[in-house]
Amino acid sequence: MRTGVRRRMGVEERRQQLIGVALDLFSRRSPEEVSIDEIATAAGISRPLVYHYFPGKLSLYEAALKRASEDLADRFVEPREGPLGRRLLRVMRRFFDFVDEHGPGFSALMRGGPSFGSSRTNALIDGVRQAAYVQILSHLDIKDPPARLELHIRSWISLAESTALIWLDGREIPRHELEIQLVHDFAALMAVSAASDDDMAAILRQVIANEPEDGPFGDLMGRLVTLAQP
């Protein structure tokens, strides 16, 4: 009868394992609180072996952050089918799934990263924001956006980040309510711009024309009409 033998990992396989272990630890606690010794123990290897693959905690953090940023950017990818409001709601659900899974790490990342952070980590964060912007723009089917539309989308992405951070501090509001609220915010912010800008008004009309009454945007309009009634 043969006993189990630990398989020796290849270089890239070991690197990916360490990145996964580090990402898990960074997701549960802020990067400053995680030590190389903890990462080594969780990976089942020695501390010197961690340094064999990564020169320090910063490089390992950056590798873990790169994987996380790619994952987060993918959460904004959505088939261009059906009403925009429902598409955005699915995106927000996946976004909050990520926030829920990587709470402390997401919080540390969006609040400026760890004290030992670098410009590379900031570039990764900006890359996620840009990927989200491009995805939202594609759903509006606009290749050359007017300045107010770019401002609107980027402001909404920042609002989603801020909302998620506040939610993580106490989780006092059910996340499904915030997911819907952010979709409503997207329409409301667009309406504010449309009130004083012809280009935004045309875009808003096109969006509303394809929205069902029982969708997120239709629900918002119904609520606003009710509030306006005496």
Short mmCIF file of N, CA, C and O in Angstrom, two decimals, residues 43-138:
data_model
loop_
_atom_site.label_atom_id
_atom_site.label_comp_id
_atom_site.label_asym_id
_atom_site.label_seq_id
_atom_site.Cartn_x
_atom_site.Cartn_y
_atom_site.Cartn_z
N ALA A 43 0.62 28.62 3.50
CA ALA A 43 0.99 27.93 2.26
C ALA A 43 1.69 26.61 2.51
O ALA A 43 1.91 25.84 1.57
N GLY A 44 2.07 26.37 3.77
CA GLY A 44 2.74 25.12 4.11
C GLY A 44 4.19 25.07 3.67
O GLY A 44 4.73 23.99 3.39
N ILE A 45 4.83 26.26 3.64
CA ILE A 45 6.24 26.32 3.25
C ILE A 45 6.99 27.18 4.26
O ILE A 45 6.40 27.76 5.16
N SER A 46 8.31 27.27 4.10
CA SER A 46 9.12 28.06 5.01
C SER A 46 9.13 29.52 4.60
O SER A 46 8.88 29.86 3.45
N ARG A 47 9.47 30.37 5.56
CA ARG A 47 9.58 31.81 5.28
C ARG A 47 10.61 32.10 4.18
O ARG A 47 10.35 32.88 3.26
N PRO A 48 11.84 31.49 4.24
CA PRO A 48 12.82 31.75 3.18
C PRO A 48 12.31 31.38 1.78
O PRO A 48 12.67 32.02 0.80
N LEU A 49 11.45 30.34 1.72
CA LEU A 49 10.95 29.92 0.42
C LEU A 49 9.99 30.96 -0.16
O LEU A 49 9.93 31.15 -1.38
N VAL A 50 9.25 31.65 0.70
CA VAL A 50 8.39 32.74 0.23
C VAL A 50 9.25 33.80 -0.45
O VAL A 50 8.93 34.29 -1.53
N TYR A 51 10.38 34.14 0.20
CA TYR A 51 11.28 35.15 -0.36
C TYR A 51 11.97 34.68 -1.63
O TYR A 51 12.47 35.49 -2.40
N HIS A 52 12.00 33.37 -1.82
CA HIS A 52 12.57 32.84 -3.06
C HIS A 52 11.70 33.21 -4.25
O HIS A 52 12.22 33.44 -5.37
N TYR A 53 10.38 33.30 -4.03
CA TYR A 53 9.45 33.61 -5.11
C TYR A 53 9.08 35.09 -5.18
O TYR A 53 8.75 35.59 -6.25
N PHE A 54 9.13 35.77 -4.03
CA PHE A 54 8.79 37.19 -3.98
C PHE A 54 9.80 37.90 -3.09
O PHE A 54 10.07 37.44 -1.98
N PRO A 55 10.37 39.02 -3.55
CA PRO A 55 11.41 39.70 -2.78
C PRO A 55 10.93 40.31 -1.47
O PRO A 55 11.74 40.60 -0.59
N GLY A 56 9.62 40.49 -1.31
CA GLY A 56 9.11 41.08 -0.07
C GLY A 56 7.61 41.09 -0.06
O GLY A 56 6.95 40.68 -1.04
N LYS A 57 7.03 41.58 1.04
CA LYS A 57 5.57 41.57 1.16
C LYS A 57 4.91 42.50 0.15
O LYS A 57 3.82 42.22 -0.34
N LEU A 58 5.58 43.61 -0.18
CA LEU A 58 4.99 44.53 -1.13
C LEU A 58 4.80 43.88 -2.49
O LEU A 58 3.74 44.01 -3.12
N SER A 59 5.80 43.15 -2.97
CA SER A 59 5.67 42.51 -4.28
C SER A 59 4.59 41.44 -4.26
O SER A 59 3.85 41.27 -5.24
N LEU A 60 4.46 40.72 -3.13
CA LEU A 60 3.41 39.71 -3.02
C LEU A 60 2.04 40.38 -2.94
O LEU A 60 1.07 39.92 -3.53
N TYR A 61 1.97 41.49 -2.21
CA TYR A 61 0.72 42.24 -2.12
C TYR A 61 0.31 42.74 -3.50
O TYR A 61 -0.87 42.67 -3.88
N GLU A 62 1.26 43.26 -4.26
CA GLU A 62 0.95 43.77 -5.60
C GLU A 62 0.45 42.65 -6.51
O GLU A 62 -0.46 42.85 -7.31
N ALA A 63 1.05 41.46 -6.39
CA ALA A 63 0.61 40.33 -7.21
C ALA A 63 -0.80 39.91 -6.82
O ALA A 63 -1.63 39.61 -7.70
N ALA A 64 -1.09 39.88 -5.51
CA ALA A 64 -2.42 39.53 -5.04
C ALA A 64 -3.43 40.59 -5.47
O ALA A 64 -4.55 40.29 -5.89
N LEU A 65 -3.01 41.86 -5.39
CA LEU A 65 -3.87 42.96 -5.79
C LEU A 65 -4.17 42.89 -7.28
O LEU A 65 -5.30 43.17 -7.71
N LYS A 66 -3.19 42.51 -8.08
CA LYS A 66 -3.40 42.39 -9.53
C LYS A 66 -4.47 41.35 -9.82
O LYS A 66 -5.37 41.57 -10.64
N ARG A 67 -4.40 40.21 -9.13
CA ARG A 67 -5.41 39.18 -9.34
C ARG A 67 -6.78 39.68 -8.90
O ARG A 67 -7.79 39.47 -9.58
N ALA A 68 -6.83 40.34 -7.74
CA ALA A 68 -8.10 40.86 -7.23
C ALA A 68 -8.67 41.93 -8.16
O ALA A 68 -9.88 41.98 -8.40
N SER A 69 -7.80 42.80 -8.68
CA SER A 69 -8.27 43.87 -9.55
C SER A 69 -8.84 43.31 -10.86
O SER A 69 -9.83 43.82 -11.39
N GLU A 70 -8.22 42.24 -11.36
CA GLU A 70 -8.75 41.60 -12.56
C GLU A 70 -10.11 40.98 -12.29
O GLU A 70 -11.02 41.05 -13.12
N ASP A 71 -10.24 40.38 -11.11
CA ASP A 71 -11.52 39.79 -10.70
C ASP A 71 -12.58 40.88 -10.59
O ASP A 71 -13.70 40.74 -11.10
N LEU A 72 -12.24 41.99 -9.92
CA LEU A 72 -13.20 43.07 -9.74
C LEU A 72 -13.61 43.68 -11.07
O LEU A 72 -14.79 43.98 -11.30
N ALA A 73 -12.65 43.89 -11.96
CA ALA A 73 -12.97 44.44 -13.28
C ALA A 73 -13.92 43.52 -14.04
O ALA A 73 -14.83 43.99 -14.74
N ASP A 74 -13.73 42.21 -13.89
CA ASP A 74 -14.60 41.25 -14.57
C ASP A 74 -16.03 41.33 -14.07
O ASP A 74 -16.97 40.95 -14.80
N ARG A 75 -16.23 41.80 -12.83
CA ARG A 75 -17.59 41.90 -12.28
C ARG A 75 -18.43 42.91 -13.04
O ARG A 75 -19.66 42.88 -12.98
N PHE A 76 -17.79 43.82 -13.77
CA PHE A 76 -18.52 44.83 -14.52
C PHE A 76 -18.84 44.38 -15.95
O PHE A 76 -19.51 45.10 -16.69
N VAL A 77 -18.37 43.21 -16.32
CA VAL A 77 -18.65 42.69 -17.66
C VAL A 77 -20.04 42.07 -17.65
O VAL A 77 -20.34 41.19 -16.84
N GLU A 78 -20.88 42.53 -18.54
CA GLU A 78 -22.27 42.08 -18.59
C GLU A 78 -22.73 42.05 -20.05
O GLU A 78 -22.45 42.99 -20.81
N PRO A 79 -23.40 40.98 -20.48
CA PRO A 79 -23.91 40.94 -21.86
C PRO A 79 -24.81 42.14 -22.16
O PRO A 79 -25.60 42.56 -21.30
N ARG A 80 -24.68 42.68 -23.34
CA ARG A 80 -25.49 43.85 -23.72
C ARG A 80 -26.85 43.39 -24.21
O ARG A 80 -27.22 43.54 -25.37
N GLU A 81 -27.61 42.82 -23.31
CA GLU A 81 -28.94 42.30 -23.63
C GLU A 81 -29.92 42.75 -22.56
O GLU A 81 -29.62 42.72 -21.38
N GLY A 82 -31.10 43.18 -22.99
CA GLY A 82 -32.12 43.58 -22.04
C GLY A 82 -31.98 45.01 -21.60
O GLY A 82 -31.04 45.73 -21.98
N PRO A 83 -32.90 45.49 -20.75
CA PRO A 83 -32.89 46.89 -20.28
C PRO A 83 -31.64 47.21 -19.48
O PRO A 83 -31.11 46.38 -18.75
N LEU A 84 -31.17 48.45 -19.61
CA LEU A 84 -29.95 48.88 -18.94
C LEU A 84 -30.09 48.77 -17.42
O LEU A 84 -29.14 48.37 -16.73
N GLY A 85 -31.24 49.14 -16.87
CA GLY A 85 -31.42 49.10 -15.43
C GLY A 85 -31.18 47.71 -14.86
O GLY A 85 -30.51 47.56 -13.83
N ARG A 86 -31.69 46.69 -15.52
CA ARG A 86 -31.50 45.33 -15.03
C ARG A 86 -30.06 44.88 -15.20
O ARG A 86 -29.53 44.12 -14.38
N ARG A 87 -29.41 45.33 -16.27
CA ARG A 87 -27.99 45.00 -16.46
C ARG A 87 -27.16 45.59 -15.33
O ARG A 87 -26.30 44.92 -14.76
N LEU A 88 -27.42 46.87 -15.01
CA LEU A 88 -26.66 47.52 -13.94
C LEU A 88 -26.92 46.85 -12.60
O LEU A 88 -26.01 46.76 -11.76
N LEU A 89 -28.13 46.38 -12.37
CA LEU A 89 -28.44 45.72 -11.11
C LEU A 89 -27.64 44.42 -10.98
O LEU A 89 -27.12 44.11 -9.90
N ARG A 90 -27.50 43.67 -12.07
CA ARG A 90 -26.70 42.45 -12.02
C ARG A 90 -25.23 42.79 -11.76
O ARG A 90 -24.54 42.08 -11.01
N VAL A 91 -24.76 43.87 -12.36
CA VAL A 91 -23.38 44.31 -12.13
C VAL A 91 -23.18 44.68 -10.66
O VAL A 91 -22.18 44.29 -10.03
N MET A 92 -24.11 45.41 -10.08
CA MET A 92 -24.00 45.82 -8.68
C MET A 92 -24.05 44.63 -7.74
O MET A 92 -23.38 44.62 -6.70
N ARG A 93 -24.80 43.61 -8.07
CA ARG A 93 -24.83 42.41 -7.24
C ARG A 93 -23.47 41.71 -7.24
O ARG A 93 -22.98 41.27 -6.20
N ARG A 94 -22.85 41.63 -8.41
CA ARG A 94 -21.53 41.01 -8.48
C ARG A 94 -20.49 41.87 -7.80
O ARG A 94 -19.56 41.36 -7.16
N PHE A 95 -20.63 43.20 -7.93
CA PHE A 95 -19.71 44.12 -7.26
C PHE A 95 -19.77 43.93 -5.74
O PHE A 95 -18.74 43.83 -5.08
N PHE A 96 -20.98 43.86 -5.18
CA PHE A 96 -21.10 43.68 -3.74
C PHE A 96 -20.71 42.26 -3.31
O PHE A 96 -20.29 42.06 -2.17
N ASP A 97 -20.84 41.29 -4.20
CA ASP A 97 -20.30 39.95 -3.89
C ASP A 97 -18.80 40.06 -3.63
O ASP A 97 -18.27 39.47 -2.68
N PHE A 98 -18.12 40.80 -4.49
CA PHE A 98 -16.68 40.98 -4.34
C PHE A 98 -16.36 41.71 -3.04
O PHE A 98 -15.47 41.31 -2.28
N VAL A 99 -17.07 42.80 -2.78
CA VAL A 99 -16.86 43.59 -1.56
C VAL A 99 -17.08 42.71 -0.33
O VAL A 99 -16.31 42.77 0.64
N ASP A 100 -18.10 41.87 -0.37
CA ASP A 100 -18.41 40.98 0.75
C ASP A 100 -17.30 39.96 0.96
O ASP A 100 -16.93 39.64 2.09
N GLU A 101 -16.77 39.43 -0.13
CA GLU A 101 -15.74 38.39 -0.05
C GLU A 101 -14.39 38.96 0.38
O GLU A 101 -13.60 38.26 1.03
N HIS A 102 -14.10 40.21 0.02
CA HIS A 102 -12.78 40.79 0.26
C HIS A 102 -12.87 42.06 1.11
O HIS A 102 -12.13 43.03 0.85
N GLY A 103 -13.75 42.07 2.10
CA GLY A 103 -14.04 43.26 2.88
C GLY A 103 -12.85 44.09 3.35
O GLY A 103 -12.63 45.20 2.87
N PRO A 104 -12.04 43.58 4.29
CA PRO A 104 -10.91 44.38 4.80
C PRO A 104 -9.91 44.76 3.71
O PRO A 104 -9.39 45.88 3.71
N GLY A 105 -9.65 43.85 2.79
CA GLY A 105 -8.72 44.15 1.71
C GLY A 105 -9.27 45.22 0.79
O GLY A 105 -8.55 46.12 0.37
N PHE A 106 -10.57 45.14 0.46
CA PHE A 106 -11.20 46.16 -0.37
C PHE A 106 -11.16 47.51 0.32
O PHE A 106 -10.85 48.53 -0.30
N SER A 107 -11.45 47.52 1.62
CA SER A 107 -11.44 48.76 2.39
C SER A 107 -10.06 49.40 2.40
O SER A 107 -9.91 50.60 2.15
N ALA A 108 -9.02 48.60 2.68
CA ALA A 108 -7.66 49.12 2.71
C ALA A 108 -7.24 49.62 1.33
O ALA A 108 -6.59 50.66 1.20
N LEU A 109 -7.64 48.90 0.31
CA LEU A 109 -7.28 49.25 -1.06
C LEU A 109 -7.89 50.60 -1.47
O LEU A 109 -7.20 51.50 -1.93
N MET A 110 -9.18 50.76 -1.25
CA MET A 110 -9.87 51.96 -1.71
C MET A 110 -9.58 53.18 -0.83
O MET A 110 -9.81 54.31 -1.24
N ARG A 111 -9.06 52.95 0.35
CA ARG A 111 -8.72 54.07 1.22
C ARG A 111 -7.25 54.46 1.08
O ARG A 111 -6.69 55.13 1.93
N GLY A 112 -6.63 53.98 0.01
CA GLY A 112 -5.26 54.41 -0.27
C GLY A 112 -4.24 53.32 -0.19
O GLY A 112 -3.05 53.56 -0.39
N GLY A 113 -4.68 52.08 0.07
CA GLY A 113 -3.74 50.98 0.13
C GLY A 113 -2.95 50.99 1.42
O GLY A 113 -3.11 51.86 2.27
N PRO A 114 -2.07 50.03 1.60
CA PRO A 114 -1.29 49.93 2.82
C PRO A 114 -0.23 51.03 2.90
O PRO A 114 0.10 51.67 1.91
N SER A 115 0.30 51.22 4.09
CA SER A 115 1.31 52.27 4.29
C SER A 115 2.56 52.00 3.47
O SER A 115 3.31 52.91 3.17
N PHE A 116 2.76 50.73 3.08
CA PHE A 116 3.94 50.41 2.28
C PHE A 116 3.59 50.32 0.80
O PHE A 116 4.33 49.80 -0.01
N GLY A 117 2.42 50.87 0.41
CA GLY A 117 1.95 50.79 -0.96
C GLY A 117 2.82 51.55 -1.94
O GLY A 117 3.73 52.28 -1.58
N SER A 118 2.54 51.39 -3.21
CA SER A 118 3.35 52.01 -4.25
C SER A 118 2.46 52.57 -5.34
O SER A 118 1.25 52.38 -5.35
N SER A 119 3.08 53.28 -6.28
CA SER A 119 2.33 53.83 -7.39
C SER A 119 1.74 52.72 -8.25
O SER A 119 0.73 52.91 -8.93
N ARG A 120 2.36 51.54 -8.22
CA ARG A 120 1.84 50.43 -9.01
C ARG A 120 0.47 49.99 -8.50
O ARG A 120 -0.43 49.66 -9.29
N THR A 121 0.28 49.98 -7.18
CA THR A 121 -1.03 49.60 -6.63
C THR A 121 -2.07 50.63 -7.03
O THR A 121 -3.21 50.28 -7.37
N ASN A 122 -1.70 51.90 -7.00
CA ASN A 122 -2.64 52.95 -7.41
C ASN A 122 -3.01 52.80 -8.88
O ASN A 122 -4.15 53.05 -9.28
N ALA A 123 -2.05 52.39 -9.69
CA ALA A 123 -2.31 52.19 -11.11
C ALA A 123 -3.30 51.05 -11.33
O ALA A 123 -4.16 51.12 -12.22
N LEU A 124 -3.21 50.00 -10.50
CA LEU A 124 -4.14 48.89 -10.61
C LEU A 124 -5.55 49.33 -10.25
O LEU A 124 -6.52 48.94 -10.90
N ILE A 125 -5.67 50.15 -9.22
CA ILE A 125 -6.98 50.67 -8.81
C ILE A 125 -7.57 51.50 -9.93
O ILE A 125 -8.75 51.36 -10.29
N ASP A 126 -6.74 52.39 -10.50
CA ASP A 126 -7.22 53.22 -11.60
C ASP A 126 -7.61 52.37 -12.80
O ASP A 126 -8.54 52.71 -13.54
N GLY A 127 -6.91 51.26 -12.98
CA GLY A 127 -7.24 50.35 -14.08
C GLY A 127 -8.62 49.74 -13.93
O GLY A 127 -9.36 49.57 -14.91
N VAL A 128 -8.98 49.39 -12.70
CA VAL A 128 -10.32 48.84 -12.43
C VAL A 128 -11.38 49.90 -12.73
O VAL A 128 -12.41 49.62 -13.36
N ARG A 129 -11.13 51.11 -12.28
CA ARG A 129 -12.09 52.20 -12.52
C ARG A 129 -12.26 52.45 -14.02
O ARG A 129 -13.37 52.68 -14.49
N GLN A 130 -11.15 52.41 -14.74
CA GLN A 130 -11.23 52.64 -16.19
C GLN A 130 -11.98 51.50 -16.87
O GLN A 130 -12.78 51.73 -17.79
N ALA A 131 -11.73 50.27 -16.43
CA ALA A 131 -12.44 49.12 -17.01
C ALA A 131 -13.94 49.23 -16.76
O ALA A 131 -14.75 48.94 -17.65
N ALA A 132 -14.31 49.67 -15.55
CA ALA A 132 -15.73 49.85 -15.23
C ALA A 132 -16.33 50.94 -16.11
O ALA A 132 -17.45 50.79 -16.63
N TYR A 133 -15.58 52.03 -16.29
CA TYR A 133 -16.06 53.14 -17.13
C TYR A 133 -16.30 52.68 -18.57
O TYR A 133 -17.35 52.97 -19.16
N VAL A 134 -15.37 51.94 -19.11
CA VAL A 134 -15.49 51.47 -20.49
C VAL A 134 -16.69 50.54 -20.63
O VAL A 134 -17.43 50.60 -21.63
N GLN A 135 -16.89 49.67 -19.64
CA GLN A 135 -18.02 48.75 -19.70
C GLN A 135 -19.35 49.49 -19.67
O GLN A 135 -20.25 49.20 -20.46
N ILE A 136 -19.49 50.45 -18.76
CA ILE A 136 -20.74 51.20 -18.66
C ILE A 136 -20.98 51.98 -19.95
O ILE A 136 -22.11 52.04 -20.46
N LEU A 137 -19.95 52.58 -20.48
CA LEU A 137 -20.08 53.34 -21.72
C LEU A 137 -20.54 52.44 -22.87
O LEU A 137 -21.36 52.83 -23.69
N SER A 138 -20.02 51.22 -22.90
CA SER A 138 -20.40 50.29 -23.97
C SER A 138 -21.88 49.93 -23.89
O SER A 138 -22.54 49.72 -24.91
#
